mmCIF file with all atom_site columns, C-alpha atoms in Angstrom:
data_model
loop_
_atom_site.group_PDB
_atom_site.id
_atom_site.type_symbol
_atom_site.label_atom_id
_atom_site.label_alt_id
_atom_site.label_comp_id
_atom_site.label_asym_id
_atom_site.label_entity_id
_atom_site.label_seq_id
_atom_site.pdbx_PDB_ins_code
_atom_site.Cartn_x
_atom_site.Cartn_y
_atom_site.Cartn_z
_atom_site.occupancy
_atom_site.B_iso_or_equiv
_atom_site.pdbx_formal_charge
_atom_site.auth_seq_id
_atom_site.auth_comp_id
_atom_site.auth_asym_id
_atom_site.auth_atom_id
_atom_site.pdbx_PDB_model_num
ATOM 1   C CA . MET A 1 1   ? 82.159  14.605  42.335  1.00 0.00 ? 1   MET A CA 1
ATOM 2   C CA . THR A 1 2   ? 81.704  10.917  42.884  1.00 0.00 ? 2   THR A CA 1
ATOM 3   C CA . GLU A 1 3   ? 78.163  11.424  44.126  1.00 0.00 ? 3   GLU A CA 1
ATOM 4   C CA . ASN A 1 4   ? 77.225  13.521  41.114  1.00 0.00 ? 4   ASN A CA 1
ATOM 5   C CA . GLY A 1 5   ? 78.910  11.030  38.850  1.00 0.00 ? 5   GLY A CA 1
ATOM 6   C CA . GLN A 1 6   ? 77.011  8.129   40.373  1.00 0.00 ? 6   GLN A CA 1
ATOM 7   C CA . GLU A 1 7   ? 73.749  10.029  40.024  1.00 0.00 ? 7   GLU A CA 1
ATOM 8   C CA . ALA A 1 8   ? 74.556  10.818  36.404  1.00 0.00 ? 8   ALA A CA 1
ATOM 9   C CA . ASP A 1 9   ? 75.325  7.145   35.753  1.00 0.00 ? 9   ASP A CA 1
ATOM 10  C CA . LYS A 1 10  ? 72.024  6.029   37.327  1.00 0.00 ? 10  LYS A CA 1
ATOM 11  C CA . TYR A 1 11  ? 69.711  8.251   35.282  1.00 0.00 ? 11  TYR A CA 1
ATOM 12  C CA . PRO A 1 12  ? 70.932  7.132   31.830  1.00 0.00 ? 12  PRO A CA 1
ATOM 13  C CA . ALA A 1 13  ? 70.435  3.505   32.856  1.00 0.00 ? 13  ALA A CA 1
ATOM 14  C CA . GLU A 1 14  ? 66.858  4.239   33.893  1.00 0.00 ? 14  GLU A CA 1
ATOM 15  C CA . LYS A 1 15  ? 66.252  6.090   30.636  1.00 0.00 ? 15  LYS A CA 1
ATOM 16  C CA . ALA A 1 16  ? 67.667  3.169   28.672  1.00 0.00 ? 16  ALA A CA 1
ATOM 17  C CA . LYS A 1 17  ? 65.368  0.754   30.474  1.00 0.00 ? 17  LYS A CA 1
ATOM 18  C CA . GLY A 1 18  ? 62.402  3.037   29.804  1.00 0.00 ? 18  GLY A CA 1
ATOM 19  C CA . ASP A 1 19  ? 63.229  3.204   26.107  1.00 0.00 ? 19  ASP A CA 1
ATOM 20  C CA . ASP A 1 20  ? 63.342  -0.593  25.771  1.00 0.00 ? 20  ASP A CA 1
ATOM 21  C CA . SER A 1 21  ? 60.014  -1.193  27.589  1.00 0.00 ? 21  SER A CA 1
ATOM 22  C CA . PRO A 1 22  ? 56.800  -0.119  25.863  1.00 0.00 ? 22  PRO A CA 1
ATOM 23  C CA . SER A 1 23  ? 55.247  3.040   27.217  1.00 0.00 ? 23  SER A CA 1
ATOM 24  C CA . ARG A 1 24  ? 51.988  2.929   29.140  1.00 0.00 ? 24  ARG A CA 1
ATOM 25  C CA . ASP A 1 25  ? 50.445  5.482   26.839  1.00 0.00 ? 25  ASP A CA 1
ATOM 26  C CA . GLY A 1 26  ? 51.295  3.364   23.835  1.00 0.00 ? 26  GLY A CA 1
ATOM 27  C CA . VAL A 1 27  ? 49.757  0.272   25.368  1.00 0.00 ? 27  VAL A CA 1
ATOM 28  C CA . ARG A 1 28  ? 46.617  2.152   26.331  1.00 0.00 ? 28  ARG A CA 1
ATOM 29  C CA . SER A 1 29  ? 46.293  3.733   22.912  1.00 0.00 ? 29  SER A CA 1
ATOM 30  C CA . GLU A 1 30  ? 46.730  0.370   21.171  1.00 0.00 ? 30  GLU A CA 1
ATOM 31  C CA . GLY A 1 31  ? 44.207  -1.253  23.506  1.00 0.00 ? 31  GLY A CA 1
ATOM 32  C CA . ARG A 1 32  ? 41.708  1.505   22.914  1.00 0.00 ? 32  ARG A CA 1
ATOM 33  C CA . GLU A 1 33  ? 42.123  1.296   19.168  1.00 0.00 ? 33  GLU A CA 1
ATOM 34  C CA . GLY A 1 34  ? 41.766  -2.498  19.133  1.00 0.00 ? 34  GLY A CA 1
ATOM 35  C CA . ARG A 1 35  ? 38.829  -2.608  21.514  1.00 0.00 ? 35  ARG A CA 1
ATOM 36  C CA . GLY A 1 36  ? 37.203  0.472   20.083  1.00 0.00 ? 36  GLY A CA 1
ATOM 37  C CA . GLY A 1 37  ? 36.959  -1.076  16.636  1.00 0.00 ? 37  GLY A CA 1
ATOM 38  C CA . HIS A 1 38  ? 35.136  -4.145  17.912  1.00 0.00 ? 38  HIS A CA 1
ATOM 39  C CA . ARG A 1 39  ? 32.902  -2.105  20.166  1.00 0.00 ? 39  ARG A CA 1
ATOM 40  C CA . GLY A 1 40  ? 31.954  0.196   17.321  1.00 0.00 ? 40  GLY A CA 1
ATOM 41  C CA . GLU A 1 41  ? 31.032  -2.739  15.120  1.00 0.00 ? 41  GLU A CA 1
ATOM 42  C CA . GLY A 1 42  ? 28.939  -4.285  17.922  1.00 0.00 ? 42  GLY A CA 1
ATOM 43  C CA . ARG A 1 43  ? 27.093  -1.050  18.550  1.00 0.00 ? 43  ARG A CA 1
ATOM 44  C CA . GLY A 1 44  ? 26.414  -0.661  14.827  1.00 0.00 ? 44  GLY A CA 1
ATOM 45  C CA . ARG A 1 45  ? 24.945  -4.162  14.631  1.00 0.00 ? 45  ARG A CA 1
ATOM 46  C CA . ASP A 1 46  ? 22.769  -3.507  17.680  1.00 0.00 ? 46  ASP A CA 1
ATOM 47  C CA . ARG A 1 47  ? 21.492  -0.305  16.107  1.00 0.00 ? 47  ARG A CA 1
ATOM 48  C CA . ASP A 1 48  ? 20.626  -2.144  12.888  1.00 0.00 ? 48  ASP A CA 1
ATOM 49  C CA . ARG A 1 49  ? 18.755  -4.802  14.866  1.00 0.00 ? 49  ARG A CA 1
ATOM 50  C CA . ASN A 1 50  ? 16.858  -2.137  16.810  1.00 0.00 ? 50  ASN A CA 1
ATOM 51  C CA . ARG A 1 51  ? 15.927  -0.424  13.564  1.00 0.00 ? 51  ARG A CA 1
ATOM 52  C CA . ASP A 1 52  ? 14.596  -3.697  12.157  1.00 0.00 ? 52  ASP A CA 1
ATOM 53  C CA . ARG A 1 53  ? 12.573  -4.279  15.315  1.00 0.00 ? 53  ARG A CA 1
ATOM 54  C CA . ASP A 1 54  ? 11.191  -0.727  15.244  1.00 0.00 ? 54  ASP A CA 1
ATOM 55  C CA . SER A 1 55  ? 10.193  -1.048  11.583  1.00 0.00 ? 55  SER A CA 1
ATOM 56  C CA . ALA A 1 56  ? 8.526   -4.414  12.275  1.00 0.00 ? 56  ALA A CA 1
ATOM 57  C CA . GLU A 1 57  ? 6.658   -2.958  15.247  1.00 0.00 ? 57  GLU A CA 1
ATOM 58  C CA . LYS A 1 58  ? 5.496   0.060   13.227  1.00 0.00 ? 58  LYS A CA 1
ATOM 59  C CA . GLU A 1 59  ? 3.890   -2.229  10.664  1.00 0.00 ? 59  GLU A CA 1
ATOM 60  C CA . PHE A 1 60  ? 1.289   -3.379  13.201  1.00 0.00 ? 60  PHE A CA 1
ATOM 61  C CA . VAL A 1 61  ? -1.181  -1.451  15.336  1.00 0.00 ? 61  VAL A CA 1
ATOM 62  C CA . GLU A 1 62  ? -1.369  -2.902  18.849  1.00 0.00 ? 62  GLU A CA 1
ATOM 63  C CA . LYS A 1 63  ? -4.548  -2.640  20.910  1.00 0.00 ? 63  LYS A CA 1
ATOM 64  C CA . LEU A 1 64  ? -4.674  -3.831  24.515  1.00 0.00 ? 64  LEU A CA 1
ATOM 65  C CA . VAL A 1 65  ? -8.210  -5.130  25.082  1.00 0.00 ? 65  VAL A CA 1
ATOM 66  C CA . LYS A 1 66  ? -7.984  -6.621  28.564  1.00 0.00 ? 66  LYS A CA 1
ATOM 67  C CA . LEU A 1 67  ? -5.368  -6.646  31.327  1.00 0.00 ? 67  LEU A CA 1
ATOM 68  C CA . ASN A 1 68  ? -6.220  -8.797  34.328  1.00 0.00 ? 68  ASN A CA 1
ATOM 69  C CA . ARG A 1 69  ? -4.372  -9.264  37.622  1.00 0.00 ? 69  ARG A CA 1
ATOM 70  C CA . THR A 1 70  ? -4.700  -12.342 39.797  1.00 0.00 ? 70  THR A CA 1
ATOM 71  C CA . ALA A 1 71  ? -3.281  -12.939 43.291  1.00 0.00 ? 71  ALA A CA 1
ATOM 72  C CA . LYS A 1 72  ? -2.251  -16.212 44.880  1.00 0.00 ? 72  LYS A CA 1
ATOM 73  C CA . VAL A 1 73  ? -1.903  -16.304 48.670  1.00 0.00 ? 73  VAL A CA 1
ATOM 74  C CA . VAL A 1 74  ? 1.207   -18.184 49.793  1.00 0.00 ? 74  VAL A CA 1
ATOM 75  C CA . LYS A 1 75  ? 3.114   -18.501 53.048  1.00 0.00 ? 75  LYS A CA 1
ATOM 76  C CA . GLY A 1 76  ? 5.254   -15.413 52.467  1.00 0.00 ? 76  GLY A CA 1
ATOM 77  C CA . GLY A 1 77  ? 2.416   -13.207 51.228  1.00 0.00 ? 77  GLY A CA 1
ATOM 78  C CA . ARG A 1 78  ? 0.643   -12.780 47.903  1.00 0.00 ? 78  ARG A CA 1
ATOM 79  C CA . ARG A 1 79  ? 2.030   -13.522 44.453  1.00 0.00 ? 79  ARG A CA 1
ATOM 80  C CA . PHE A 1 80  ? 0.608   -11.516 41.576  1.00 0.00 ? 80  PHE A CA 1
ATOM 81  C CA . SER A 1 81  ? 0.343   -12.683 37.987  1.00 0.00 ? 81  SER A CA 1
ATOM 82  C CA . PHE A 1 82  ? -0.980  -10.807 34.974  1.00 0.00 ? 82  PHE A CA 1
ATOM 83  C CA . SER A 1 83  ? -2.845  -11.839 31.842  1.00 0.00 ? 83  SER A CA 1
ATOM 84  C CA . ALA A 1 84  ? -3.183  -9.690  28.726  1.00 0.00 ? 84  ALA A CA 1
ATOM 85  C CA . LEU A 1 85  ? -5.485  -9.911  25.712  1.00 0.00 ? 85  LEU A CA 1
ATOM 86  C CA . THR A 1 86  ? -4.114  -7.979  22.731  1.00 0.00 ? 86  THR A CA 1
ATOM 87  C CA . VAL A 1 87  ? -5.317  -7.331  19.184  1.00 0.00 ? 87  VAL A CA 1
ATOM 88  C CA . ILE A 1 88  ? -2.906  -6.325  16.403  1.00 0.00 ? 88  ILE A CA 1
ATOM 89  C CA . GLY A 1 89  ? -3.357  -5.402  12.752  1.00 0.00 ? 89  GLY A CA 1
ATOM 90  C CA . ASP A 1 90  ? -1.728  -3.612  9.844   1.00 0.00 ? 90  ASP A CA 1
ATOM 91  C CA . LYS A 1 91  ? -4.848  -1.592  8.839   1.00 0.00 ? 91  LYS A CA 1
ATOM 92  C CA . LYS A 1 92  ? -4.752  -3.404  5.491   1.00 0.00 ? 92  LYS A CA 1
ATOM 93  C CA . GLY A 1 93  ? -7.077  -6.288  6.312   1.00 0.00 ? 93  GLY A CA 1
ATOM 94  C CA . ASN A 1 94  ? -4.765  -8.457  8.442   1.00 0.00 ? 94  ASN A CA 1
ATOM 95  C CA . VAL A 1 95  ? -5.704  -8.849  12.108  1.00 0.00 ? 95  VAL A CA 1
ATOM 96  C CA . GLY A 1 96  ? -4.891  -11.233 14.938  1.00 0.00 ? 96  GLY A CA 1
ATOM 97  C CA . TYR A 1 97  ? -5.384  -11.677 18.660  1.00 0.00 ? 97  TYR A CA 1
ATOM 98  C CA . GLY A 1 98  ? -3.285  -13.236 21.405  1.00 0.00 ? 98  GLY A CA 1
ATOM 99  C CA . PHE A 1 99  ? -3.519  -14.077 25.090  1.00 0.00 ? 99  PHE A CA 1
ATOM 100 C CA . GLY A 1 100 ? -0.452  -14.088 27.332  1.00 0.00 ? 100 GLY A CA 1
ATOM 101 C CA . LYS A 1 101 ? 0.285   -14.738 31.011  1.00 0.00 ? 101 LYS A CA 1
ATOM 102 C CA . ALA A 1 102 ? 3.323   -13.740 33.074  1.00 0.00 ? 102 ALA A CA 1
ATOM 103 C CA . ASN A 1 103 ? 4.413   -12.406 36.460  1.00 0.00 ? 103 ASN A CA 1
ATOM 104 C CA . ASP A 1 104 ? 5.135   -9.016  34.882  1.00 0.00 ? 104 ASP A CA 1
ATOM 105 C CA . VAL A 1 105 ? 2.791   -6.727  32.946  1.00 0.00 ? 105 VAL A CA 1
ATOM 106 C CA . SER A 1 106 ? 5.224   -5.994  30.123  1.00 0.00 ? 106 SER A CA 1
ATOM 107 C CA . GLU A 1 107 ? 6.096   -9.671  29.711  1.00 0.00 ? 107 GLU A CA 1
ATOM 108 C CA . ALA A 1 108 ? 2.413   -10.655 29.565  1.00 0.00 ? 108 ALA A CA 1
ATOM 109 C CA . ILE A 1 109 ? 1.757   -8.041  26.873  1.00 0.00 ? 109 ILE A CA 1
ATOM 110 C CA . ARG A 1 110 ? 4.814   -9.160  24.908  1.00 0.00 ? 110 ARG A CA 1
ATOM 111 C CA . LYS A 1 111 ? 3.661   -12.785 24.958  1.00 0.00 ? 111 LYS A CA 1
ATOM 112 C CA . SER A 1 112 ? 0.177   -11.815 23.800  1.00 0.00 ? 112 SER A CA 1
ATOM 113 C CA . ILE A 1 113 ? 1.596   -9.772  20.910  1.00 0.00 ? 113 ILE A CA 1
ATOM 114 C CA . GLU A 1 114 ? 3.842   -12.641 19.806  1.00 0.00 ? 114 GLU A CA 1
ATOM 115 C CA . LYS A 1 115 ? 0.879   -15.035 19.811  1.00 0.00 ? 115 LYS A CA 1
ATOM 116 C CA . ALA A 1 116 ? -1.237  -12.515 17.915  1.00 0.00 ? 116 ALA A CA 1
ATOM 117 C CA . LYS A 1 117 ? 1.405   -12.263 15.180  1.00 0.00 ? 117 LYS A CA 1
ATOM 118 C CA . ARG A 1 118 ? 1.284   -16.043 14.740  1.00 0.00 ? 118 ARG A CA 1
ATOM 119 C CA . ASN A 1 119 ? -2.539  -16.072 14.495  1.00 0.00 ? 119 ASN A CA 1
ATOM 120 C CA . MET A 1 120 ? -3.147  -13.490 11.769  1.00 0.00 ? 120 MET A CA 1
ATOM 121 C CA . VAL A 1 121 ? -6.266  -13.778 9.595   1.00 0.00 ? 121 VAL A CA 1
ATOM 122 C CA . PHE A 1 122 ? -7.501  -11.786 6.607   1.00 0.00 ? 122 PHE A CA 1
ATOM 123 C CA . LEU A 1 123 ? -10.412 -9.360  7.008   1.00 0.00 ? 123 LEU A CA 1
ATOM 124 C CA . PRO A 1 124 ? -11.993 -8.432  3.640   1.00 0.00 ? 124 PRO A CA 1
ATOM 125 C CA . VAL A 1 125 ? -12.568 -4.667  3.422   1.00 0.00 ? 125 VAL A CA 1
ATOM 126 C CA . LYS A 1 126 ? -14.528 -2.873  0.678   1.00 0.00 ? 126 LYS A CA 1
ATOM 127 C CA . ASN A 1 127 ? -14.555 0.949   0.665   1.00 0.00 ? 127 ASN A CA 1
ATOM 128 C CA . GLY A 1 128 ? -13.783 1.049   4.375   1.00 0.00 ? 128 GLY A CA 1
ATOM 129 C CA . THR A 1 129 ? -16.509 -1.408  5.435   1.00 0.00 ? 129 THR A CA 1
ATOM 130 C CA . ILE A 1 130 ? -17.196 -5.146  5.497   1.00 0.00 ? 130 ILE A CA 1
ATOM 131 C CA . PRO A 1 131 ? -18.695 -6.840  2.408   1.00 0.00 ? 131 PRO A CA 1
ATOM 132 C CA . HIS A 1 132 ? -21.887 -8.259  3.975   1.00 0.00 ? 132 HIS A CA 1
ATOM 133 C CA . GLU A 1 133 ? -23.823 -8.786  7.195   1.00 0.00 ? 133 GLU A CA 1
ATOM 134 C CA . ILE A 1 134 ? -22.720 -11.670 9.395   1.00 0.00 ? 134 ILE A CA 1
ATOM 135 C CA . GLU A 1 135 ? -23.186 -13.002 12.911  1.00 0.00 ? 135 GLU A CA 1
ATOM 136 C CA . GLY A 1 136 ? -20.513 -14.815 14.916  1.00 0.00 ? 136 GLY A CA 1
ATOM 137 C CA . ILE A 1 137 ? -21.013 -17.070 17.917  1.00 0.00 ? 137 ILE A CA 1
ATOM 138 C CA . PHE A 1 138 ? -18.606 -18.276 20.569  1.00 0.00 ? 138 PHE A CA 1
ATOM 139 C CA . LYS A 1 139 ? -20.103 -20.001 23.601  1.00 0.00 ? 139 LYS A CA 1
ATOM 140 C CA . ALA A 1 140 ? -22.554 -17.519 25.208  1.00 0.00 ? 140 ALA A CA 1
ATOM 141 C CA . SER A 1 141 ? -21.422 -14.496 23.159  1.00 0.00 ? 141 SER A CA 1
ATOM 142 C CA . ARG A 1 142 ? -22.862 -13.409 19.840  1.00 0.00 ? 142 ARG A CA 1
ATOM 143 C CA . VAL A 1 143 ? -21.642 -10.523 17.695  1.00 0.00 ? 143 VAL A CA 1
ATOM 144 C CA . LEU A 1 144 ? -23.590 -9.031  14.798  1.00 0.00 ? 144 LEU A CA 1
ATOM 145 C CA . LEU A 1 145 ? -21.710 -7.044  12.141  1.00 0.00 ? 145 LEU A CA 1
ATOM 146 C CA . LYS A 1 146 ? -23.346 -4.974  9.393   1.00 0.00 ? 146 LYS A CA 1
ATOM 147 C CA . PRO A 1 147 ? -21.785 -2.913  6.602   1.00 0.00 ? 147 PRO A CA 1
ATOM 148 C CA . ALA A 1 148 ? -22.273 0.860   6.754   1.00 0.00 ? 148 ALA A CA 1
ATOM 149 C CA . CYS A 1 149 ? -22.002 3.774   4.332   1.00 0.00 ? 149 CYS A CA 1
ATOM 150 C CA . SER A 1 150 ? -19.010 6.098   4.409   1.00 0.00 ? 150 SER A CA 1
ATOM 151 C CA . GLY A 1 151 ? -19.070 8.628   7.229   1.00 0.00 ? 151 GLY A CA 1
ATOM 152 C CA . THR A 1 152 ? -20.870 6.384   9.694   1.00 0.00 ? 152 THR A CA 1
ATOM 153 C CA . GLY A 1 153 ? -17.772 5.491   11.691  1.00 0.00 ? 153 GLY A CA 1
ATOM 154 C CA . ILE A 1 154 ? -17.188 2.449   13.841  1.00 0.00 ? 154 ILE A CA 1
ATOM 155 C CA . ILE A 1 155 ? -20.318 1.883   15.904  1.00 0.00 ? 155 ILE A CA 1
ATOM 156 C CA . ALA A 1 156 ? -19.003 -0.798  18.226  1.00 0.00 ? 156 ALA A CA 1
ATOM 157 C CA . GLY A 1 157 ? -17.911 -1.511  21.764  1.00 0.00 ? 157 GLY A CA 1
ATOM 158 C CA . GLY A 1 158 ? -14.370 -1.889  23.087  1.00 0.00 ? 158 GLY A CA 1
ATOM 159 C CA . PRO A 1 159 ? -13.251 -5.310  21.801  1.00 0.00 ? 159 PRO A CA 1
ATOM 160 C CA . VAL A 1 160 ? -15.042 -5.094  18.437  1.00 0.00 ? 160 VAL A CA 1
ATOM 161 C CA . ARG A 1 161 ? -13.855 -1.521  17.916  1.00 0.00 ? 161 ARG A CA 1
ATOM 162 C CA . ALA A 1 162 ? -10.230 -2.510  18.556  1.00 0.00 ? 162 ALA A CA 1
ATOM 163 C CA . ILE A 1 163 ? -10.452 -5.321  15.984  1.00 0.00 ? 163 ILE A CA 1
ATOM 164 C CA . MET A 1 164 ? -12.105 -3.155  13.329  1.00 0.00 ? 164 MET A CA 1
ATOM 165 C CA . GLU A 1 165 ? -9.603  -0.308  13.783  1.00 0.00 ? 165 GLU A CA 1
ATOM 166 C CA . ALA A 1 166 ? -6.646  -2.696  13.604  1.00 0.00 ? 166 ALA A CA 1
ATOM 167 C CA . GLY A 1 167 ? -8.054  -4.266  10.425  1.00 0.00 ? 167 GLY A CA 1
ATOM 168 C CA . GLY A 1 168 ? -8.509  -0.937  8.633   1.00 0.00 ? 168 GLY A CA 1
ATOM 169 C CA . VAL A 1 169 ? -12.334 -0.766  8.773   1.00 0.00 ? 169 VAL A CA 1
ATOM 170 C CA . THR A 1 170 ? -13.637 2.804   9.084   1.00 0.00 ? 170 THR A CA 1
ATOM 171 C CA . ASP A 1 171 ? -17.419 2.295   8.831   1.00 0.00 ? 171 ASP A CA 1
ATOM 172 C CA . VAL A 1 172 ? -19.317 -0.584  10.411  1.00 0.00 ? 172 VAL A CA 1
ATOM 173 C CA . LEU A 1 173 ? -22.367 -1.284  12.569  1.00 0.00 ? 173 LEU A CA 1
ATOM 174 C CA . SER A 1 174 ? -22.160 -3.901  15.305  1.00 0.00 ? 174 SER A CA 1
ATOM 175 C CA . LYS A 1 175 ? -24.136 -5.258  18.210  1.00 0.00 ? 175 LYS A CA 1
ATOM 176 C CA . SER A 1 176 ? -22.914 -7.537  20.980  1.00 0.00 ? 176 SER A CA 1
ATOM 177 C CA . LEU A 1 177 ? -25.549 -10.085 21.999  1.00 0.00 ? 177 LEU A CA 1
ATOM 178 C CA . GLY A 1 178 ? -25.393 -12.473 24.928  1.00 0.00 ? 178 GLY A CA 1
ATOM 179 C CA . SER A 1 179 ? -22.378 -12.613 27.225  1.00 0.00 ? 179 SER A CA 1
ATOM 180 C CA . ALA A 1 180 ? -20.314 -9.437  27.578  1.00 0.00 ? 180 ALA A CA 1
ATOM 181 C CA . SER A 1 181 ? -17.069 -11.263 28.406  1.00 0.00 ? 181 SER A CA 1
ATOM 182 C CA . GLN A 1 182 ? -14.323 -9.533  26.468  1.00 0.00 ? 182 GLN A CA 1
ATOM 183 C CA . TYR A 1 183 ? -12.505 -12.788 25.736  1.00 0.00 ? 183 TYR A CA 1
ATOM 184 C CA . ASN A 1 184 ? -15.633 -14.385 24.280  1.00 0.00 ? 184 ASN A CA 1
ATOM 185 C CA . VAL A 1 185 ? -16.588 -11.233 22.356  1.00 0.00 ? 185 VAL A CA 1
ATOM 186 C CA . VAL A 1 186 ? -13.151 -11.146 20.687  1.00 0.00 ? 186 VAL A CA 1
ATOM 187 C CA . LYS A 1 187 ? -13.416 -14.815 19.711  1.00 0.00 ? 187 LYS A CA 1
ATOM 188 C CA . ALA A 1 188 ? -16.972 -14.336 18.420  1.00 0.00 ? 188 ALA A CA 1
ATOM 189 C CA . THR A 1 189 ? -15.770 -11.405 16.290  1.00 0.00 ? 189 THR A CA 1
ATOM 190 C CA . PHE A 1 190 ? -12.972 -13.493 14.829  1.00 0.00 ? 190 PHE A CA 1
ATOM 191 C CA . ASN A 1 191 ? -15.553 -16.189 14.135  1.00 0.00 ? 191 ASN A CA 1
ATOM 192 C CA . CYS A 1 192 ? -17.331 -13.591 11.986  1.00 0.00 ? 192 CYS A CA 1
ATOM 193 C CA . ILE A 1 193 ? -14.091 -12.753 10.194  1.00 0.00 ? 193 ILE A CA 1
ATOM 194 C CA . ALA A 1 194 ? -13.291 -16.419 9.555   1.00 0.00 ? 194 ALA A CA 1
ATOM 195 C CA . ARG A 1 195 ? -16.681 -17.014 7.899   1.00 0.00 ? 195 ARG A CA 1
ATOM 196 C CA . MET A 1 196 ? -16.735 -13.715 5.996   1.00 0.00 ? 196 MET A CA 1
ATOM 197 C CA . MET A 1 197 ? -16.799 -14.145 2.202   1.00 0.00 ? 197 MET A CA 1
ATOM 198 C CA . ASP A 1 198 ? -14.353 -12.318 -0.041  1.00 0.00 ? 198 ASP A CA 1
ATOM 199 C CA . ALA A 1 199 ? -15.776 -11.244 -3.397  1.00 0.00 ? 199 ALA A CA 1
ATOM 200 C CA . ARG A 1 200 ? -12.478 -11.712 -5.235  1.00 0.00 ? 200 ARG A CA 1
ATOM 201 C CA . THR A 1 201 ? -12.052 -15.287 -4.012  1.00 0.00 ? 201 THR A CA 1
ATOM 202 C CA . ILE A 1 202 ? -15.646 -16.231 -4.870  1.00 0.00 ? 202 ILE A CA 1
ATOM 203 C CA . ALA A 1 203 ? -15.437 -14.591 -8.297  1.00 0.00 ? 203 ALA A CA 1
ATOM 204 C CA . LYS A 1 204 ? -12.256 -16.500 -9.049  1.00 0.00 ? 204 LYS A CA 1
ATOM 205 C CA . ASN A 1 205 ? -13.797 -19.802 -7.956  1.00 0.00 ? 205 ASN A CA 1
ATOM 206 C CA . ARG A 1 206 ? -16.959 -19.254 -10.001 1.00 0.00 ? 206 ARG A CA 1
ATOM 207 C CA . GLY A 1 207 ? -15.138 -17.898 -13.026 1.00 0.00 ? 207 GLY A CA 1
ATOM 208 C CA . LYS A 1 208 ? -17.099 -14.641 -13.102 1.00 0.00 ? 208 LYS A CA 1
ATOM 209 C CA . PRO A 1 209 ? -15.972 -11.013 -13.215 1.00 0.00 ? 209 PRO A CA 1
ATOM 210 C CA . LEU A 1 210 ? -15.779 -9.046  -9.994  1.00 0.00 ? 210 LEU A CA 1
ATOM 211 C CA . LYS A 1 211 ? -18.248 -6.404  -11.222 1.00 0.00 ? 211 LYS A CA 1
ATOM 212 C CA . GLU A 1 212 ? -21.132 -8.866  -11.052 1.00 0.00 ? 212 GLU A CA 1
ATOM 213 C CA . PHE A 1 213 ? -20.676 -9.253  -7.314  1.00 0.00 ? 213 PHE A CA 1
ATOM 214 C CA . TRP A 1 214 ? -20.230 -5.612  -6.387  1.00 0.00 ? 214 TRP A CA 1
ATOM 215 C CA . GLY A 1 215 ? -22.866 -4.385  -8.853  1.00 0.00 ? 215 GLY A CA 1
#
């Protein structure tokens, strides 16, 4: 009897102690609720940021013109570095180019895209083509651009084609003269764009209607 009585006295004491102390399930549930709320908010903010980045990236068309790999021989072996030349545009007359270097391909492309976004210029487009004939020069490279009628397409090589497609031009004739270096050809093409005349700007400066320029 005494043994059973002692056992009966022990169990209620343990139950009383358990009632006073918070249960493990309660602590876990409270921790999950508290942490879960903050985690949910963080994930929601990250999703919003990713959506903004995706929408910003969709605004521009990215064209990789040149990807070059260089190797440096060191004591432990060879170290590779990459350089990327990228052209971007919104197909509405805004284009830009950038050149980036890094030890990783993706990082080099990212740097070139960021530089291209900071160096955007306006390309005047009339009915899918350029307004007039023009020739651009950069060092030993020369690029000749001519307007074309609808249905002609983009008659151009790799670098010039990438720039025209990114700028929204659908019909153009071009010829690369001199050096065929892709870096120089891109810069010669942007030299054409920088010196290209916009009919609306000229009409506004001269105080004449736009119809007199287009005919």
